[in-house]
Coordinates of C-alpha atoms in Angstrom, one line a residue:
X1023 CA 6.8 142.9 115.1
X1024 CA 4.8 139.7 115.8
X1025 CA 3.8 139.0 119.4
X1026 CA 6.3 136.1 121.0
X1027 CA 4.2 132.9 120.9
X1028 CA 3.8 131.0 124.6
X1029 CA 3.5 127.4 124.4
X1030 CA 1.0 125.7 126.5
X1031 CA 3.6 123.9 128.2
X1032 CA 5.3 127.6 129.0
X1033 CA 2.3 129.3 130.1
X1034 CA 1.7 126.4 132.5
X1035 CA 5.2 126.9 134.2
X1036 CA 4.5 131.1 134.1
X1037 CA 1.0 130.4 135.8
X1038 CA 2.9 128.0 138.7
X1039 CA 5.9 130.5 139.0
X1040 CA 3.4 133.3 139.0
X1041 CA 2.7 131.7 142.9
X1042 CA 6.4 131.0 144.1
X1043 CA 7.5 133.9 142.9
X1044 CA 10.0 134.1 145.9
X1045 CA 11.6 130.2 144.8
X1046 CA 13.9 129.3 142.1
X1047 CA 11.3 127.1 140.6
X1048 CA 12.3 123.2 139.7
X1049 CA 10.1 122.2 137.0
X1050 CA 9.8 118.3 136.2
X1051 CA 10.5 117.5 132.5
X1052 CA 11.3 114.1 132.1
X1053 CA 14.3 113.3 133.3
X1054 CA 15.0 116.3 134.3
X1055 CA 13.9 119.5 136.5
X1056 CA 14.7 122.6 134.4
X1057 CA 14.4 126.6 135.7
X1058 CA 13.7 129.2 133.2
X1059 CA 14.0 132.9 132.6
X1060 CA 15.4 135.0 135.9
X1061 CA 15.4 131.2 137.5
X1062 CA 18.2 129.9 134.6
X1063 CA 20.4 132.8 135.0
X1064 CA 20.6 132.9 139.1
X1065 CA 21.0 128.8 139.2
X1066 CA 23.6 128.5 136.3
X1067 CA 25.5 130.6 138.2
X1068 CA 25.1 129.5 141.5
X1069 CA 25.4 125.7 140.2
X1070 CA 28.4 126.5 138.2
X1071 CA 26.6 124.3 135.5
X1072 CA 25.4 125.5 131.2
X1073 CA 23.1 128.3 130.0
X1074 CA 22.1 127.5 127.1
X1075 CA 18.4 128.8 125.5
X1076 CA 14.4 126.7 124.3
X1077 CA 13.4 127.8 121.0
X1078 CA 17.0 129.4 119.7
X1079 CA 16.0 129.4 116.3
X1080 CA 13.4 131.9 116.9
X1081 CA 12.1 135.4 118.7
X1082 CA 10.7 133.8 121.5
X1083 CA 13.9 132.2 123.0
X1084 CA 14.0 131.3 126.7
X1085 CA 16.8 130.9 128.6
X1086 CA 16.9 127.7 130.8
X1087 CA 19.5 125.0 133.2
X1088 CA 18.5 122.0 134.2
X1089 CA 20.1 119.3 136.2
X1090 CA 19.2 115.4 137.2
X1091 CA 15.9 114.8 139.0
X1092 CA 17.8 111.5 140.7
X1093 CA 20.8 113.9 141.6
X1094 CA 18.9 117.0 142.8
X1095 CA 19.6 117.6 146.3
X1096 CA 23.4 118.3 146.2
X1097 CA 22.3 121.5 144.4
X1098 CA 19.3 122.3 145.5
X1099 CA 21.7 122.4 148.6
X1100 CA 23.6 124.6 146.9
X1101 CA 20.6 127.2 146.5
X1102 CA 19.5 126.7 149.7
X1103 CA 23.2 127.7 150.5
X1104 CA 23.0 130.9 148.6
X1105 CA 19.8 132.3 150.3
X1106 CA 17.3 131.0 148.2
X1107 CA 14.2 128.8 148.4
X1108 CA 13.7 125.8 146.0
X1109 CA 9.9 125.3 144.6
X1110 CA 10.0 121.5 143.4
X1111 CA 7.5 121.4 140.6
X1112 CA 6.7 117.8 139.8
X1113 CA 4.6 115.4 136.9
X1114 CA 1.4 114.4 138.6
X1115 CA 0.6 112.2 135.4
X1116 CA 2.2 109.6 133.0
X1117 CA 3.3 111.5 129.5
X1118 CA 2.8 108.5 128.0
X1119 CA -0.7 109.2 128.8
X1120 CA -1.5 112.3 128.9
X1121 CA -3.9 114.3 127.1
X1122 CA -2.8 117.9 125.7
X1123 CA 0.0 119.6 129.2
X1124 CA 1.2 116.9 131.7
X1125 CA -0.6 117.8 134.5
X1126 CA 1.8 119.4 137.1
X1127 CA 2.0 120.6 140.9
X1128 CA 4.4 122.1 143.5
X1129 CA 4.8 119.3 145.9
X1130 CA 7.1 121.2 148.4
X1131 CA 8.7 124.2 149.1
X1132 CA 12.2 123.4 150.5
X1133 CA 13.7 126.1 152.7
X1134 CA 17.6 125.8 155.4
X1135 CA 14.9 125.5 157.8
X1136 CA 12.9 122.3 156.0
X1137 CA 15.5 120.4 154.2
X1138 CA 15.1 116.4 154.8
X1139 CA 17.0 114.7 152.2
X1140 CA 19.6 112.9 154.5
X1141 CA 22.9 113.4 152.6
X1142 CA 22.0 117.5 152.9
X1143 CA 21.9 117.2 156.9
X1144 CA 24.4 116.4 159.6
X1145 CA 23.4 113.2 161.4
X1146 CA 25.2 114.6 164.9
X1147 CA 23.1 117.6 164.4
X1148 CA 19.4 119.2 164.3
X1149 CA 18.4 121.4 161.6
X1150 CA 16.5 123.3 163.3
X1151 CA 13.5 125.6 162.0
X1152 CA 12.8 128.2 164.9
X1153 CA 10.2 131.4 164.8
X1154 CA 10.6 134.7 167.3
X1155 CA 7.7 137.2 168.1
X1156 CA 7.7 140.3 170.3
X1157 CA 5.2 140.3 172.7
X1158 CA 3.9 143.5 175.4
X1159 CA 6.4 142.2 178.3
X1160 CA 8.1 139.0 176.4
X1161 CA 10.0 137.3 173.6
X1162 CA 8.2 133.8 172.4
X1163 CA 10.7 131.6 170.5
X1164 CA 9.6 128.2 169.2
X1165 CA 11.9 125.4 167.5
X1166 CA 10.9 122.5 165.3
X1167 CA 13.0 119.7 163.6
X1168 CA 10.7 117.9 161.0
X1169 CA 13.5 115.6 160.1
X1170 CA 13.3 114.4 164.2
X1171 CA 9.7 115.7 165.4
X1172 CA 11.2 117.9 167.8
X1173 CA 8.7 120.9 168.8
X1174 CA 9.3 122.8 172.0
X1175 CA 7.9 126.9 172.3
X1176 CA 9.8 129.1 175.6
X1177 CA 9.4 132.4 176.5
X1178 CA 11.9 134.7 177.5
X1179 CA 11.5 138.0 179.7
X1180 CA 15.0 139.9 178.2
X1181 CA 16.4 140.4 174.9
X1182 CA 19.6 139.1 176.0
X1183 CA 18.1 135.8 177.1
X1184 CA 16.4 135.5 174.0
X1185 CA 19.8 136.1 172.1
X1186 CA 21.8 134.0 173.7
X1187 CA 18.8 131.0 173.6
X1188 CA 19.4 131.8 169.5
X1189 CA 23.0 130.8 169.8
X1190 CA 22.0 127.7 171.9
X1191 CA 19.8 125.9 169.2
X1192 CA 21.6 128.0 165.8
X1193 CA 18.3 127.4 163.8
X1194 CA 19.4 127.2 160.3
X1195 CA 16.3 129.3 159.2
X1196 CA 14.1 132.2 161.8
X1197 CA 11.1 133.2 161.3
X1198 CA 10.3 136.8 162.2
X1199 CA 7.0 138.7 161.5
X1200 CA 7.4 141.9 159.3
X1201 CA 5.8 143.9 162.0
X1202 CA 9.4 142.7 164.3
X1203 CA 12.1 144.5 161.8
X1204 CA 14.1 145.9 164.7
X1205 CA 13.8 142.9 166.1
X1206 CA 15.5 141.1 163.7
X1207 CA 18.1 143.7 162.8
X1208 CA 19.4 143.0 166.4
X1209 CA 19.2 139.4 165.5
X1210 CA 20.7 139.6 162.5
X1211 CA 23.6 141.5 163.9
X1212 CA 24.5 138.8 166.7
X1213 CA 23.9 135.3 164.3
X1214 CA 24.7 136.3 161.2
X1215 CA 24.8 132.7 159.4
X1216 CA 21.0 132.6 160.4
X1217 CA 18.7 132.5 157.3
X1218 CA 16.3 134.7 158.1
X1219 CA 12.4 134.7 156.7
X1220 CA 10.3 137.4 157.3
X1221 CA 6.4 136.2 157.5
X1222 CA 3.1 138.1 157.5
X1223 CA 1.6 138.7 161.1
X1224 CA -1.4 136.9 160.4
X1225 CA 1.5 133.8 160.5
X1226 CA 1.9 134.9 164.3
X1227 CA -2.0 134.1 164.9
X1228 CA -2.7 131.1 167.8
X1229 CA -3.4 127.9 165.4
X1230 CA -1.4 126.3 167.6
X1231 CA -3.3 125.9 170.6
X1232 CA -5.2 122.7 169.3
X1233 CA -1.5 121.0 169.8
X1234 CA -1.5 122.2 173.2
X1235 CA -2.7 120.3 175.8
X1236 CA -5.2 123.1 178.1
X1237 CA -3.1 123.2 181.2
X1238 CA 0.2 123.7 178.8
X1239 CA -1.6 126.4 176.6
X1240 CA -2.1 128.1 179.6
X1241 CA 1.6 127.8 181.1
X1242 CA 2.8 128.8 177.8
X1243 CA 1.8 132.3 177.4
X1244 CA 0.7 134.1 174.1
X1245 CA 4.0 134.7 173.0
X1246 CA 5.1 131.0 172.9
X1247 CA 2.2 129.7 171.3
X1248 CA 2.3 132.9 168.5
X1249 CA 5.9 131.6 167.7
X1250 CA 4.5 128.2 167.3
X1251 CA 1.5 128.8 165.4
X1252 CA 4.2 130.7 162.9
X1253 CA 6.2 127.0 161.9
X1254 CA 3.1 125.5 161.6
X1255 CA 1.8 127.9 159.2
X1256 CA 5.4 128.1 157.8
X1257 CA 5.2 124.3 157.2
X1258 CA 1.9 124.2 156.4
X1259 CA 2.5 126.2 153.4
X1260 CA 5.6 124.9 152.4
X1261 CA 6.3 121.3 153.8
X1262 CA 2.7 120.0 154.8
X1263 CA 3.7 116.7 155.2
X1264 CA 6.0 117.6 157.5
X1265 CA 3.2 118.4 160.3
X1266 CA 2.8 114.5 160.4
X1267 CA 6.1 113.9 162.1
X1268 CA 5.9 117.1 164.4
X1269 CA 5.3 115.5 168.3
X1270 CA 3.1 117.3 170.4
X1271 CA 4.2 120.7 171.4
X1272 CA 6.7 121.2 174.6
X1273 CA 6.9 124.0 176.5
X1274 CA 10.2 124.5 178.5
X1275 CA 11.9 126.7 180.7
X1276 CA 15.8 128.3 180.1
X1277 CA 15.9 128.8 183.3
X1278 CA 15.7 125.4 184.2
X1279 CA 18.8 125.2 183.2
X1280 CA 22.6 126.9 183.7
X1281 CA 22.5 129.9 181.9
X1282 CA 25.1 129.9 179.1
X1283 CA 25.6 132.7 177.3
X1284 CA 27.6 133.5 173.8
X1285 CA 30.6 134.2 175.3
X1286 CA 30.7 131.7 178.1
X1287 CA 30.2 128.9 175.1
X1288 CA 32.8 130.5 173.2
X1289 CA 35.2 130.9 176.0
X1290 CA 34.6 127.1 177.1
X1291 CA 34.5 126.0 173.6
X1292 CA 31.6 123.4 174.3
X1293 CA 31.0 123.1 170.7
X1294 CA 33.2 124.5 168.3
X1295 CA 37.0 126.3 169.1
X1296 CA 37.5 130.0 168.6
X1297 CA 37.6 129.4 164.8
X1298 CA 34.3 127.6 164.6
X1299 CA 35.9 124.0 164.1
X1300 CA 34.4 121.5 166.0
X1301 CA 37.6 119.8 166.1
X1302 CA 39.1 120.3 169.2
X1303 CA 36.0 121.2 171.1
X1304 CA 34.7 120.0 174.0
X1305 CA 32.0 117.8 172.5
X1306 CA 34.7 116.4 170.0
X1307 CA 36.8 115.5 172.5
X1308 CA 33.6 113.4 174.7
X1309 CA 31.8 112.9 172.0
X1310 CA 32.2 108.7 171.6
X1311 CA 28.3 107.9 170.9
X1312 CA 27.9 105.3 168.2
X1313 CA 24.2 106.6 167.4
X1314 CA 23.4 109.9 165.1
X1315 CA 20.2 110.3 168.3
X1316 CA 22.9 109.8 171.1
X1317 CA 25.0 112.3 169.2
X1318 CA 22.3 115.0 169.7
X1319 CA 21.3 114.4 172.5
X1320 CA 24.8 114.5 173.9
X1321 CA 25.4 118.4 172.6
X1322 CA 22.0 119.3 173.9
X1323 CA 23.0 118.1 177.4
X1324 CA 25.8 120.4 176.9
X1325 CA 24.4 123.2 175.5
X1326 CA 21.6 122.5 178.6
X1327 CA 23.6 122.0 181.8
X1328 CA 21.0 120.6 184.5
X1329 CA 20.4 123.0 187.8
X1330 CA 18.5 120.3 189.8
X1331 CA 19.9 118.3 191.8
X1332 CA 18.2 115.0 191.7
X1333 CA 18.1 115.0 188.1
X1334 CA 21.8 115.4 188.2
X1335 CA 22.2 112.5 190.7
X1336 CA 19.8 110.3 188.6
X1337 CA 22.7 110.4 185.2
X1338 CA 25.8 110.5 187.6
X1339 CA 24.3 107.1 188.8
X1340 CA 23.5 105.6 185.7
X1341 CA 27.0 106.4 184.8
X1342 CA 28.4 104.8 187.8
X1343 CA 26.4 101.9 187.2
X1344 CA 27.5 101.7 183.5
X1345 CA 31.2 102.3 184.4
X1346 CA 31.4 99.5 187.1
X1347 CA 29.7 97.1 184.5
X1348 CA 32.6 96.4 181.5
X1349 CA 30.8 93.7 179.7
X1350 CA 27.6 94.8 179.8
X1351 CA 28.8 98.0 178.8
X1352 CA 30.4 96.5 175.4
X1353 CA 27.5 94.0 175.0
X1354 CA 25.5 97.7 175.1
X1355 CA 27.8 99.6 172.3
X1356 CA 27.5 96.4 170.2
X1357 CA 23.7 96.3 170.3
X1358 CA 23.5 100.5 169.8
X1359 CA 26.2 100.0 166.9
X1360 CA 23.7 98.6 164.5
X1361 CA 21.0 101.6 165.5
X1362 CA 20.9 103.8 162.5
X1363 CA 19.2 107.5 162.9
X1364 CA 15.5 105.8 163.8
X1365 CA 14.2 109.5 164.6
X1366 CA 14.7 110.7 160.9
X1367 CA 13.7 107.2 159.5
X1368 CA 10.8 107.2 160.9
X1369 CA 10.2 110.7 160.3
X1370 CA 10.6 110.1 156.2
X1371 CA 8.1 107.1 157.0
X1372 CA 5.6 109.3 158.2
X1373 CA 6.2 112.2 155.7
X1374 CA 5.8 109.7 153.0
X1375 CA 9.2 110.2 151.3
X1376 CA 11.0 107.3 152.7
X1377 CA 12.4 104.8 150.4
X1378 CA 13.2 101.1 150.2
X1379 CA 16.6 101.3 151.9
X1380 CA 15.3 103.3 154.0
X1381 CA 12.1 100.8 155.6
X1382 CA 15.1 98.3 155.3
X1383 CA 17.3 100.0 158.0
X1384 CA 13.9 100.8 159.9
X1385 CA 13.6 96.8 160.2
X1386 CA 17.1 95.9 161.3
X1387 CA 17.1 99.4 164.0
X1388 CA 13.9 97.8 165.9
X1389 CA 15.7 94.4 165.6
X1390 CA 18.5 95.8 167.1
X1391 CA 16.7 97.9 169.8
X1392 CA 14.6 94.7 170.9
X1393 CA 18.4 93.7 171.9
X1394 CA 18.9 96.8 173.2
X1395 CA 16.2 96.3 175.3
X1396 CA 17.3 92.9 176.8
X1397 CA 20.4 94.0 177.4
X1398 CA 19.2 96.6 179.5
X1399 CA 17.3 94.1 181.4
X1400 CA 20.5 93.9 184.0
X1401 CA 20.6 97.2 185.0
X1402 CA 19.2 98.9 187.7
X1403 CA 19.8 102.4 187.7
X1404 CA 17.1 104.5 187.9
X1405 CA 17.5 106.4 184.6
X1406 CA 18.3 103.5 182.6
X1407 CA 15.2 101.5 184.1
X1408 CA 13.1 104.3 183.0
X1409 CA 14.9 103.9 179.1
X1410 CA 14.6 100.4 178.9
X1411 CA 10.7 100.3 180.1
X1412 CA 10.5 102.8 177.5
X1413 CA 11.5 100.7 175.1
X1414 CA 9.0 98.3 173.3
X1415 CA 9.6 94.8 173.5
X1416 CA 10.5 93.8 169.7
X1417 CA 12.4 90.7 169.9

């Protein structure tokens, strides 16, 4: 029997899958991305969509799928959905001009935890990315958003707090070393929706500390800034780009805070009722914010209840202010109505993957914040002084 003949275009795509052997590999041909081999038979499935076969006619038959490289992210949603990572494979040359194989790379490794495309996220939430270590005395935990530039690092003295901090943020993806096993098996057993990725320890080492200002680095502990050095290994591997949005890191403190624990937010229903709908919850009953930030930030505050007092008189004044004010408080809502989601517009700007529509609604948000801006001119509230100096002047 006569060996099966490779084709150079084949042993190209065996030599990139050889390194992402852990993805479902999507490799650009044309018009389309197409998965071969173990890939085809996991993502017809999974994408309910034909199996059919390159090279039929002879031995060396491979089975392949493909689907739309315009349409992509509805199923690589889907995979994602299914516990598995996407490789996106694409053309880094014109095969109109060519020479011998089109000359081909793997631009980005999507994962739950680094998904951007905006039709796969929910604009009133994060998608948050978040890594756990183990520590002598402590727990580090670290969270990232790269669709907002969110990136904060905590440590946490019990299990328990730790657990119930999980169940505050509900990362869509943790990253746990494979030296942390129990760890996660306890994890595991309390969120089970969380995607979980196990990492090498040598993830866990302290890159991290260049983002850290001195005086944080050393408020932070090891722990925290192990658990951050872990995304931004995570994402440096798989998302690079991503480390161009990521603000500087921010350590904080649960215990600055009301302590809220799973079944407290279960039994108040903050943000989802008893069956997990967030329809009839607390924050779907107050939530009335006409901006995809103000949205988030909203279920944050509740998920984050201040304990200090002056903090807590500063927004109960602002409110007052606001509440007494009628006009100015519609003239607001108009101007904030025509803000789209800036923090993940901008964020694709930086990345790189933004694209026309999307510079066009960066234009007409900092139009509309200029107004924003002027509009807050008349208040005098402590809080919102602070927002509105904040605030560039754009108009």
């Amino acid at each position: 029997m006569e060996p099966v003949k490779v084709t150079p275009m084949m042993q190209q795509y065996l030599q990139i899958k050889e390194r992402y052997r852990d993805a479902i590999l999507f490799f650009r041909l044309g018009d389309f991305y197409e998965m071969f081999f173990e890939d085809a038979h996991t993502a017809a499935k999974i994408l309910d969509i034909a199996l059919t076969s390159r090279n039929k006619s002879d031995d060396g038959s491979v089975p392949l799928c493909g689907v739309p490289y315009h349409s992509a992210e509805p199923y690589i949603q889907k995979l994602l959905d299914a516990g598995h990572k996407v490789a996106v494979c694409e053309q880094m040359e014109d095969p109109a001009t060519a020479k011998g194989v089109v000359k081909r790379e793997v631009v980005r490794v999507i994962t739950p935890g680094t998904v951007t495309a905006a039709e796969a996220l929910d604009a009133r939430g994060n998608n948050f990315l978040a890594a756990v270590c183990k520590g002598r005395d402590t727990f580090g935990l670290a969270v990232s958003d790269i669709t907002t530039g969110e990136f904060r690092c905590t440590e946490l003295a019990e299990e328990a707090a730790l657990l119930d901090e999980i169940g505050r943020i509900q990362p869509s993806e943790l990253l746990y070393s494979d030296g942390d096993a129990r760890l996660r098996d306890r994890l595991y057993k309390e969120h089970p929706t969380i995607h979980f990725t196990v990492v090498s320890i040598e993830t866990f080492s302290n890159a991290a500390e260049s983002r850290l200002a001195e005086d944080l680095a050393a408020q932070a502990g090891a722990d925290a800034v192990r658990a951050a050095s872990a995304i931004l290994h995570y994402l440096e591997k798989n998302a690079v780009d991503s480390l161009k949005v990521l603000r500087e890191l921010e350590l904080y403190r649960a215990s600055h805070y009301l302590v809220l624990d799973d079944g407290t937010r279960i039994s108040l229903e903050l943000t989802s009722d008893y069956r997990g709908d967030r329809k009839g919850s607390l924050l779907f009953i107050l939530d009335r914010t006409v901006t995809p930030m103000g949205a988030r930030r909203l279920r944050q505050w509740l998920l984050y209840p201040l304990t200090d007092e002056t903090a807590i008189r500063a927004r109960h004044e602002a409110v007052q202010e606001l509440v007494a004010s009628y006009a100015l408080r519609q003239e607001l809502k108009l101007s904030l109505v025509r803000i789209q989601d800036l923090e993940r517009l901008a964020g694709r700007a930086v990345s790189g993957s933004a694209l026309p529509k999307d510079l066009v609604a960066i234009k007409e948000t900092l139009l509309a914040v200029g107004e924003t801006r002027s509009v807050l001119g008349a208040l005098q509230a402590t809080l919102l002084v602070r927002v509105r100096d904040g605030l560039a002047e754009l108009t």
